[in-house]
Amino acid sequence: MSNPDAEEEARQAMEPFLSQRLEQLGLDYETYGTYLIPLLLTEEDEDEWESVLELLRASSETHCDDTTVWNVLRTDLQKEWDEHQKGFQQKQKEQHEREEQLYQEQLERERQAALEAERLKVEREQEKKKASLEDAAKQALVARYGYDEEDDDEDGEDKEEEVVLTNKQVAELAMKEQQNELRKQSVTTKKEEQQKTAQAKLEKARLKEERRKKATKGERKR
């Protein structure tokens, strides 16, 4: 059973070639072209081809006595159809490759979007964690420096007055605390150096005393 869509495609593809060749052979394309198109879409049938070509030859007013020209028509028509099929298949292949490329590009865009979303998520979590740590550090400093000494209120009761610190004040307090730690380390180091110097002086005096005693002992022996 023939495929109407395939026949229509073949008719449109072969019309330029057949209309010219059949006219050269004294035949009307609209009338006789319909006999040839179905032969291109089925397996090669010699009997069918011979019947159609014989019909065309008998109907021709200019080439009814020429048998060779009809075999040439068959060969040229088949060659033209094969070229059309190759071109059609190549176009289908290129279209498939373009569609595949577009599909892969879409997948890559989706993959990049997913990676970017994951990166932003991690970045937000890190910022949130950093803010939490900074807030904890600030709270620790406020807990340490953010209250004045107990003072009596109007009723004579002890009350703690909370001092609200700005970020700048907290940073200054942290810097001050760091400087105090460095100062303590410096004082400790200075004391250690003084102790080392004193020990060195004592050791020097001890050695000097030992040399003096040895010298005195030697004189007594003489």
PDB file of C-alpha atoms in Angstrom:
ATOM      1  CA  MET A   1       0.000   0.000   0.000  1.00  0.00           C
ATOM      2  CA  SER A   2       1.404   3.349  -1.021  1.00  0.00           C
ATOM      3  CA  ASN A   3       1.970   6.186   1.418  1.00  0.00           C
ATOM      4  CA  PRO A   4       0.191   9.381   0.277  1.00  0.00           C
ATOM      5  CA  ASP A   5       2.633  11.611   2.137  1.00  0.00           C
ATOM      6  CA  ALA A   6       5.626   9.819   0.606  1.00  0.00           C
ATOM      7  CA  GLU A   7       4.094  10.035  -2.871  1.00  0.00           C
ATOM      8  CA  GLU A   8       3.457  13.746  -2.436  1.00  0.00           C
ATOM      9  CA  GLU A   9       7.056  14.274  -1.309  1.00  0.00           C
ATOM     10  CA  ALA A  10       8.353  12.297  -4.307  1.00  0.00           C
ATOM     11  CA  ARG A  11       6.070  14.174  -6.681  1.00  0.00           C
ATOM     12  CA  GLN A  12       7.293  17.558  -5.447  1.00  0.00           C
ATOM     13  CA  ALA A  13      10.925  16.431  -5.559  1.00  0.00           C
ATOM     14  CA  MET A  14      10.771  14.890  -9.049  1.00  0.00           C
ATOM     15  CA  GLU A  15       8.403  17.335 -10.718  1.00  0.00           C
ATOM     16  CA  PRO A  16      11.127  19.671 -12.103  1.00  0.00           C
ATOM     17  CA  PHE A  17      13.036  16.755 -13.614  1.00  0.00           C
ATOM     18  CA  LEU A  18      10.057  14.786 -14.966  1.00  0.00           C
ATOM     19  CA  SER A  19       8.147  17.741 -16.348  1.00  0.00           C
ATOM     20  CA  GLN A  20      11.153  18.684 -18.469  1.00  0.00           C
ATOM     21  CA  ARG A  21      12.077  15.151 -19.593  1.00  0.00           C
ATOM     22  CA  LEU A  22       8.539  14.036 -20.423  1.00  0.00           C
ATOM     23  CA  GLU A  23       7.963  17.196 -22.417  1.00  0.00           C
ATOM     24  CA  GLN A  24      11.126  16.401 -24.410  1.00  0.00           C
ATOM     25  CA  LEU A  25       9.685  12.934 -25.075  1.00  0.00           C
ATOM     26  CA  GLY A  26       6.363  14.320 -26.289  1.00  0.00           C
ATOM     27  CA  LEU A  27       4.362  13.573 -23.128  1.00  0.00           C
ATOM     28  CA  ASP A  28       2.395  15.652 -20.626  1.00  0.00           C
ATOM     29  CA  TYR A  29       3.768  15.491 -17.073  1.00  0.00           C
ATOM     30  CA  GLU A  30       0.392  15.907 -15.354  1.00  0.00           C
ATOM     31  CA  THR A  31      -0.957  12.904 -17.231  1.00  0.00           C
ATOM     32  CA  TYR A  32       1.983  10.492 -17.326  1.00  0.00           C
ATOM     33  CA  GLY A  33       4.125  11.576 -14.387  1.00  0.00           C
ATOM     34  CA  THR A  34       1.721   9.853 -11.992  1.00  0.00           C
ATOM     35  CA  TYR A  35       2.658   6.481 -13.502  1.00  0.00           C
ATOM     36  CA  LEU A  36       6.342   6.892 -12.665  1.00  0.00           C
ATOM     37  CA  ILE A  37       6.236   8.327  -9.115  1.00  0.00           C
ATOM     38  CA  PRO A  38       4.869   5.157  -7.396  1.00  0.00           C
ATOM     39  CA  LEU A  39       7.656   3.081  -8.973  1.00  0.00           C
ATOM     40  CA  LEU A  40      10.234   5.103  -7.026  1.00  0.00           C
ATOM     41  CA  LEU A  41       8.655   4.200  -3.676  1.00  0.00           C
ATOM     42  CA  THR A  42       8.439   0.416  -4.104  1.00  0.00           C
ATOM     43  CA  GLU A  43      10.977  -2.332  -4.553  1.00  0.00           C
ATOM     44  CA  GLU A  44      12.247  -2.483  -8.086  1.00  0.00           C
ATOM     45  CA  ASP A  45       9.794  -4.506 -10.182  1.00  0.00           C
ATOM     46  CA  GLU A  46      10.992  -5.159 -13.733  1.00  0.00           C
ATOM     47  CA  ASP A  47       7.581  -6.143 -15.034  1.00  0.00           C
ATOM     48  CA  GLU A  48       5.997  -3.008 -13.616  1.00  0.00           C
ATOM     49  CA  TRP A  49       8.716  -0.787 -15.040  1.00  0.00           C
ATOM     50  CA  GLU A  50       8.461  -2.411 -18.468  1.00  0.00           C
ATOM     51  CA  SER A  51       4.694  -1.984 -18.483  1.00  0.00           C
ATOM     52  CA  VAL A  52       4.883   1.711 -17.574  1.00  0.00           C
ATOM     53  CA  LEU A  53       7.700   2.453 -20.011  1.00  0.00           C
ATOM     54  CA  GLU A  54       5.836   0.648 -22.786  1.00  0.00           C
ATOM     55  CA  LEU A  55       2.766   2.756 -22.043  1.00  0.00           C
ATOM     56  CA  LEU A  56       4.827   5.947 -22.225  1.00  0.00           C
ATOM     57  CA  ARG A  57       6.521   4.895 -25.464  1.00  0.00           C
ATOM     58  CA  ALA A  58       3.221   4.031 -27.108  1.00  0.00           C
ATOM     59  CA  SER A  59       1.710   7.349 -26.012  1.00  0.00           C
ATOM     60  CA  SER A  60       4.610   9.467 -27.262  1.00  0.00           C
ATOM     61  CA  GLU A  61       4.134  11.281 -30.549  1.00  0.00           C
ATOM     62  CA  THR A  62       7.867  11.830 -31.021  1.00  0.00           C
ATOM     63  CA  HIS A  63       9.661   8.777 -29.580  1.00  0.00           C
ATOM     64  CA  CYS A  64       7.254   5.894 -29.998  1.00  0.00           C
ATOM     65  CA  ASP A  65       9.738   3.968 -32.147  1.00  0.00           C
ATOM     66  CA  ASP A  66      12.777   4.605 -29.908  1.00  0.00           C
ATOM     67  CA  THR A  67      13.208   1.961 -27.193  1.00  0.00           C
ATOM     68  CA  THR A  68      16.584   3.179 -25.893  1.00  0.00           C
ATOM     69  CA  VAL A  69      15.429   6.604 -24.756  1.00  0.00           C
ATOM     70  CA  TRP A  70      12.934   5.108 -22.306  1.00  0.00           C
ATOM     71  CA  ASN A  71      15.563   2.993 -20.577  1.00  0.00           C
ATOM     72  CA  VAL A  72      17.715   6.128 -20.288  1.00  0.00           C
ATOM     73  CA  LEU A  73      14.727   7.918 -18.748  1.00  0.00           C
ATOM     74  CA  ARG A  74      14.400   5.170 -16.166  1.00  0.00           C
ATOM     75  CA  THR A  75      18.120   5.290 -15.308  1.00  0.00           C
ATOM     76  CA  ASP A  76      18.213   9.074 -15.040  1.00  0.00           C
ATOM     77  CA  LEU A  77      15.009   9.182 -13.003  1.00  0.00           C
ATOM     78  CA  GLN A  78      16.312   6.601 -10.530  1.00  0.00           C
ATOM     79  CA  LYS A  79      19.620   8.468 -10.237  1.00  0.00           C
ATOM     80  CA  GLU A  80      17.809  11.760  -9.617  1.00  0.00           C
ATOM     81  CA  TRP A  81      15.655  10.134  -6.939  1.00  0.00           C
ATOM     82  CA  ASP A  82      18.677   8.561  -5.218  1.00  0.00           C
ATOM     83  CA  GLU A  83      20.396  11.957  -5.084  1.00  0.00           C
ATOM     84  CA  HIS A  84      17.270  13.471  -3.606  1.00  0.00           C
ATOM     85  CA  GLN A  85      17.111  10.721  -0.979  1.00  0.00           C
ATOM     86  CA  LYS A  86      20.746  11.237  -0.012  1.00  0.00           C
ATOM     87  CA  GLY A  87      20.203  14.969   0.352  1.00  0.00           C
ATOM     88  CA  PHE A  88      17.039  14.397   2.353  1.00  0.00           C
ATOM     89  CA  GLN A  89      18.767  11.949   4.685  1.00  0.00           C
ATOM     90  CA  GLN A  90      21.671  14.365   5.127  1.00  0.00           C
ATOM     91  CA  LYS A  91      19.251  17.134   6.070  1.00  0.00           C
ATOM     92  CA  GLN A  92      17.539  14.834   8.551  1.00  0.00           C
ATOM     93  CA  LYS A  93      20.913  13.915  10.044  1.00  0.00           C
ATOM     94  CA  GLU A  94      21.925  17.568  10.364  1.00  0.00           C
ATOM     95  CA  GLN A  95      18.576  18.423  11.915  1.00  0.00           C
ATOM     96  CA  HIS A  96      18.949  15.585  14.407  1.00  0.00           C
ATOM     97  CA  GLU A  97      22.462  16.771  15.271  1.00  0.00           C
ATOM     98  CA  ARG A  98      21.205  20.329  15.787  1.00  0.00           C
ATOM     99  CA  GLU A  99      18.408  19.088  18.017  1.00  0.00           C
ATOM    100  CA  GLU A 100      20.865  16.957  19.985  1.00  0.00           C
ATOM    101  CA  GLN A 101      23.218  19.917  20.332  1.00  0.00           C
ATOM    102  CA  LEU A 102      20.392  22.147  21.556  1.00  0.00           C
ATOM    103  CA  TYR A 103      19.356  19.434  24.000  1.00  0.00           C
ATOM    104  CA  GLN A 104      22.895  19.083  25.364  1.00  0.00           C
ATOM    105  CA  GLU A 105      23.225  22.869  25.637  1.00  0.00           C
ATOM    106  CA  GLN A 106      19.978  22.968  27.587  1.00  0.00           C
ATOM    107  CA  LEU A 107      21.249  20.235  29.906  1.00  0.00           C
ATOM    108  CA  GLU A 108      24.486  22.174  30.414  1.00  0.00           C
ATOM    109  CA  ARG A 109      22.567  25.361  31.227  1.00  0.00           C
ATOM    110  CA  GLU A 110      20.468  23.465  33.743  1.00  0.00           C
ATOM    111  CA  ARG A 111      23.597  21.899  35.244  1.00  0.00           C
ATOM    112  CA  GLN A 112      25.295  25.294  35.538  1.00  0.00           C
ATOM    113  CA  ALA A 113      22.149  26.770  37.079  1.00  0.00           C
ATOM    114  CA  ALA A 114      22.066  23.949  39.635  1.00  0.00           C
ATOM    115  CA  LEU A 115      25.751  24.484  40.461  1.00  0.00           C
ATOM    116  CA  GLU A 116      25.194  28.224  40.837  1.00  0.00           C
ATOM    117  CA  ALA A 117      22.198  27.629  43.092  1.00  0.00           C
ATOM    118  CA  GLU A 118      24.264  25.246  45.228  1.00  0.00           C
ATOM    119  CA  ARG A 119      27.129  27.755  45.366  1.00  0.00           C
ATOM    120  CA  LEU A 120      24.791  30.528  46.495  1.00  0.00           C
ATOM    121  CA  LYS A 121      23.264  28.208  49.081  1.00  0.00           C
ATOM    122  CA  VAL A 122      26.691  27.349  50.517  1.00  0.00           C
ATOM    123  CA  GLU A 123      27.673  31.020  50.431  1.00  0.00           C
ATOM    124  CA  ARG A 124      24.531  32.025  52.325  1.00  0.00           C
ATOM    125  CA  GLU A 125      25.116  29.294  54.893  1.00  0.00           C
ATOM    126  CA  GLN A 126      28.717  30.444  55.371  1.00  0.00           C
ATOM    127  CA  GLU A 127      27.618  34.064  55.751  1.00  0.00           C
ATOM    128  CA  LYS A 128      24.952  32.993  58.215  1.00  0.00           C
ATOM    129  CA  LYS A 129      27.494  30.971  60.182  1.00  0.00           C
ATOM    130  CA  LYS A 130      29.958  33.864  60.132  1.00  0.00           C
ATOM    131  CA  ALA A 131      27.277  36.283  61.309  1.00  0.00           C
ATOM    132  CA  SER A 132      26.342  33.843  64.063  1.00  0.00           C
ATOM    133  CA  LEU A 133      29.971  33.590  65.219  1.00  0.00           C
ATOM    134  CA  GLU A 134      30.389  37.362  65.119  1.00  0.00           C
ATOM    135  CA  ASP A 135      27.179  37.773  67.068  1.00  0.00           C
ATOM    136  CA  ALA A 136      28.369  35.241  69.640  1.00  0.00           C
ATOM    137  CA  ALA A 137      31.694  37.093  69.968  1.00  0.00           C
ATOM    138  CA  LYS A 138      29.879  40.384  70.332  1.00  0.00           C
ATOM    139  CA  GLN A 139      27.585  38.945  72.979  1.00  0.00           C
ATOM    140  CA  ALA A 140      30.616  37.633  74.861  1.00  0.00           C
ATOM    141  CA  LEU A 141      32.197  41.093  74.828  1.00  0.00           C
ATOM    142  CA  VAL A 142      28.949  42.740  75.832  1.00  0.00           C
ATOM    143  CA  ALA A 143      28.580  40.232  78.652  1.00  0.00           C
ATOM    144  CA  ARG A 144      32.085  41.131  79.776  1.00  0.00           C
ATOM    145  CA  TYR A 145      32.066  44.906  79.296  1.00  0.00           C
ATOM    146  CA  GLY A 146      28.453  45.836  78.743  1.00  0.00           C
ATOM    147  CA  TYR A 147      27.376  46.384  82.341  1.00  0.00           C
ATOM    148  CA  ASP A 148      28.321  49.058  84.881  1.00  0.00           C
ATOM    149  CA  GLU A 149      28.970  48.203  88.481  1.00  0.00           C
ATOM    150  CA  GLU A 150      25.914  47.723  90.619  1.00  0.00           C
ATOM    151  CA  ASP A 151      24.302  51.004  91.537  1.00  0.00           C
ATOM    152  CA  ASP A 152      21.451  51.894  93.800  1.00  0.00           C
ATOM    153  CA  ASP A 153      18.257  52.948  92.095  1.00  0.00           C
ATOM    154  CA  GLU A 154      15.755  55.414  93.429  1.00  0.00           C
ATOM    155  CA  ASP A 155      14.250  52.808  95.754  1.00  0.00           C
ATOM    156  CA  GLY A 156      17.620  51.989  97.226  1.00  0.00           C
ATOM    157  CA  GLU A 157      17.672  48.571  95.585  1.00  0.00           C
ATOM    158  CA  ASP A 158      20.664  47.257  93.746  1.00  0.00           C
ATOM    159  CA  LYS A 159      20.178  47.282  89.973  1.00  0.00           C
ATOM    160  CA  GLU A 160      22.399  46.497  87.054  1.00  0.00           C
ATOM    161  CA  GLU A 161      22.317  49.156  84.363  1.00  0.00           C
ATOM    162  CA  GLU A 162      22.854  47.668  80.901  1.00  0.00           C
ATOM    163  CA  VAL A 163      25.068  49.577  78.532  1.00  0.00           C
ATOM    164  CA  VAL A 164      24.267  49.114  74.861  1.00  0.00           C
ATOM    165  CA  LEU A 165      27.473  48.943  72.851  1.00  0.00           C
ATOM    166  CA  THR A 166      27.842  49.744  69.190  1.00  0.00           C
ATOM    167  CA  ASN A 167      29.903  47.578  66.849  1.00  0.00           C
ATOM    168  CA  LYS A 168      32.643  50.200  66.930  1.00  0.00           C
ATOM    169  CA  GLN A 169      32.735  50.176  70.726  1.00  0.00           C
ATOM    170  CA  VAL A 170      32.828  46.392  70.804  1.00  0.00           C
ATOM    171  CA  ALA A 171      35.722  46.400  68.340  1.00  0.00           C
ATOM    172  CA  GLU A 172      37.576  48.988  70.444  1.00  0.00           C
ATOM    173  CA  LEU A 173      37.076  46.893  73.559  1.00  0.00           C
ATOM    174  CA  ALA A 174      38.323  43.809  71.759  1.00  0.00           C
ATOM    175  CA  MET A 175      41.385  45.731  70.570  1.00  0.00           C
ATOM    176  CA  LYS A 176      41.983  47.040  74.078  1.00  0.00           C
ATOM    177  CA  GLU A 177      41.773  43.535  75.486  1.00  0.00           C
ATOM    178  CA  GLN A 178      44.261  42.305  72.901  1.00  0.00           C
ATOM    179  CA  GLN A 179      46.653  45.144  73.757  1.00  0.00           C
ATOM    180  CA  ASN A 180      46.372  44.308  77.463  1.00  0.00           C
ATOM    181  CA  GLU A 181      47.255  40.702  76.718  1.00  0.00           C
ATOM    182  CA  LEU A 182      50.288  41.806  74.695  1.00  0.00           C
ATOM    183  CA  ARG A 183      51.319  44.167  77.493  1.00  0.00           C
ATOM    184  CA  LYS A 184      51.088  41.347  80.025  1.00  0.00           C
ATOM    185  CA  GLN A 185      53.214  39.170  77.801  1.00  0.00           C
ATOM    186  CA  SER A 186      55.730  41.996  77.453  1.00  0.00           C
ATOM    187  CA  VAL A 187      55.906  42.471  81.240  1.00  0.00           C
ATOM    188  CA  THR A 188      56.337  38.748  81.743  1.00  0.00           C
ATOM    189  CA  THR A 189      59.114  38.652  79.182  1.00  0.00           C
ATOM    190  CA  LYS A 190      60.874  41.608  80.840  1.00  0.00           C
ATOM    191  CA  LYS A 191      60.757  39.927  84.236  1.00  0.00           C
ATOM    192  CA  GLU A 192      62.172  36.753  82.759  1.00  0.00           C
ATOM    193  CA  GLU A 193      65.038  38.716  81.207  1.00  0.00           C
ATOM    194  CA  GLN A 194      65.753  40.402  84.544  1.00  0.00           C
ATOM    195  CA  GLN A 195      65.782  37.042  86.284  1.00  0.00           C
ATOM    196  CA  LYS A 196      68.164  35.635  83.685  1.00  0.00           C
ATOM    197  CA  THR A 197      70.480  38.639  84.121  1.00  0.00           C
ATOM    198  CA  ALA A 198      70.475  38.255  87.898  1.00  0.00           C
ATOM    199  CA  GLN A 199      71.220  34.544  87.623  1.00  0.00           C
ATOM    200  CA  ALA A 200      74.065  35.273  85.215  1.00  0.00           C
ATOM    201  CA  LYS A 201      75.568  37.774  87.673  1.00  0.00           C
ATOM    202  CA  LEU A 202      75.316  35.275  90.516  1.00  0.00           C
ATOM    203  CA  GLU A 203      76.932  32.589  88.394  1.00  0.00           C
ATOM    204  CA  LYS A 204      79.725  34.972  87.430  1.00  0.00           C
ATOM    205  CA  ALA A 205      80.323  35.899  91.076  1.00  0.00           C
ATOM    206  CA  ARG A 206      80.337  32.226  92.074  1.00  0.00           C
ATOM    207  CA  LEU A 207      82.939  31.357  89.449  1.00  0.00           C
ATOM    208  CA  LYS A 208      85.051  34.323  90.490  1.00  0.00           C
ATOM    209  CA  GLU A 209      84.914  33.220  94.125  1.00  0.00           C
ATOM    210  CA  GLU A 210      85.955  29.679  93.182  1.00  0.00           C
ATOM    211  CA  ARG A 211      88.965  30.987  91.252  1.00  0.00           C
ATOM    212  CA  ARG A 212      89.940  33.170  94.212  1.00  0.00           C
ATOM    213  CA  LYS A 213      89.758  30.229  96.624  1.00  0.00           C
ATOM    214  CA  LYS A 214      91.870  28.060  94.337  1.00  0.00           C
ATOM    215  CA  ALA A 215      94.482  30.788  94.075  1.00  0.00           C
ATOM    216  CA  THR A 216      94.619  31.214  97.872  1.00  0.00           C
ATOM    217  CA  LYS A 217      94.926  27.474  98.378  1.00  0.00           C
ATOM    218  CA  GLY A 218      97.850  27.312  95.953  1.00  0.00           C
ATOM    219  CA  GLU A 219      99.751  30.036  97.781  1.00  0.00           C
ATOM    220  CA  ARG A 220      99.365  28.214 101.096  1.00  0.00           C
ATOM    221  CA  LYS A 221     100.894  25.060  99.662  1.00  0.00           C
ATOM    222  CA  ARG A 222     104.027  26.987  98.640  1.00  0.00           C
TER     223      ARG A 222
END
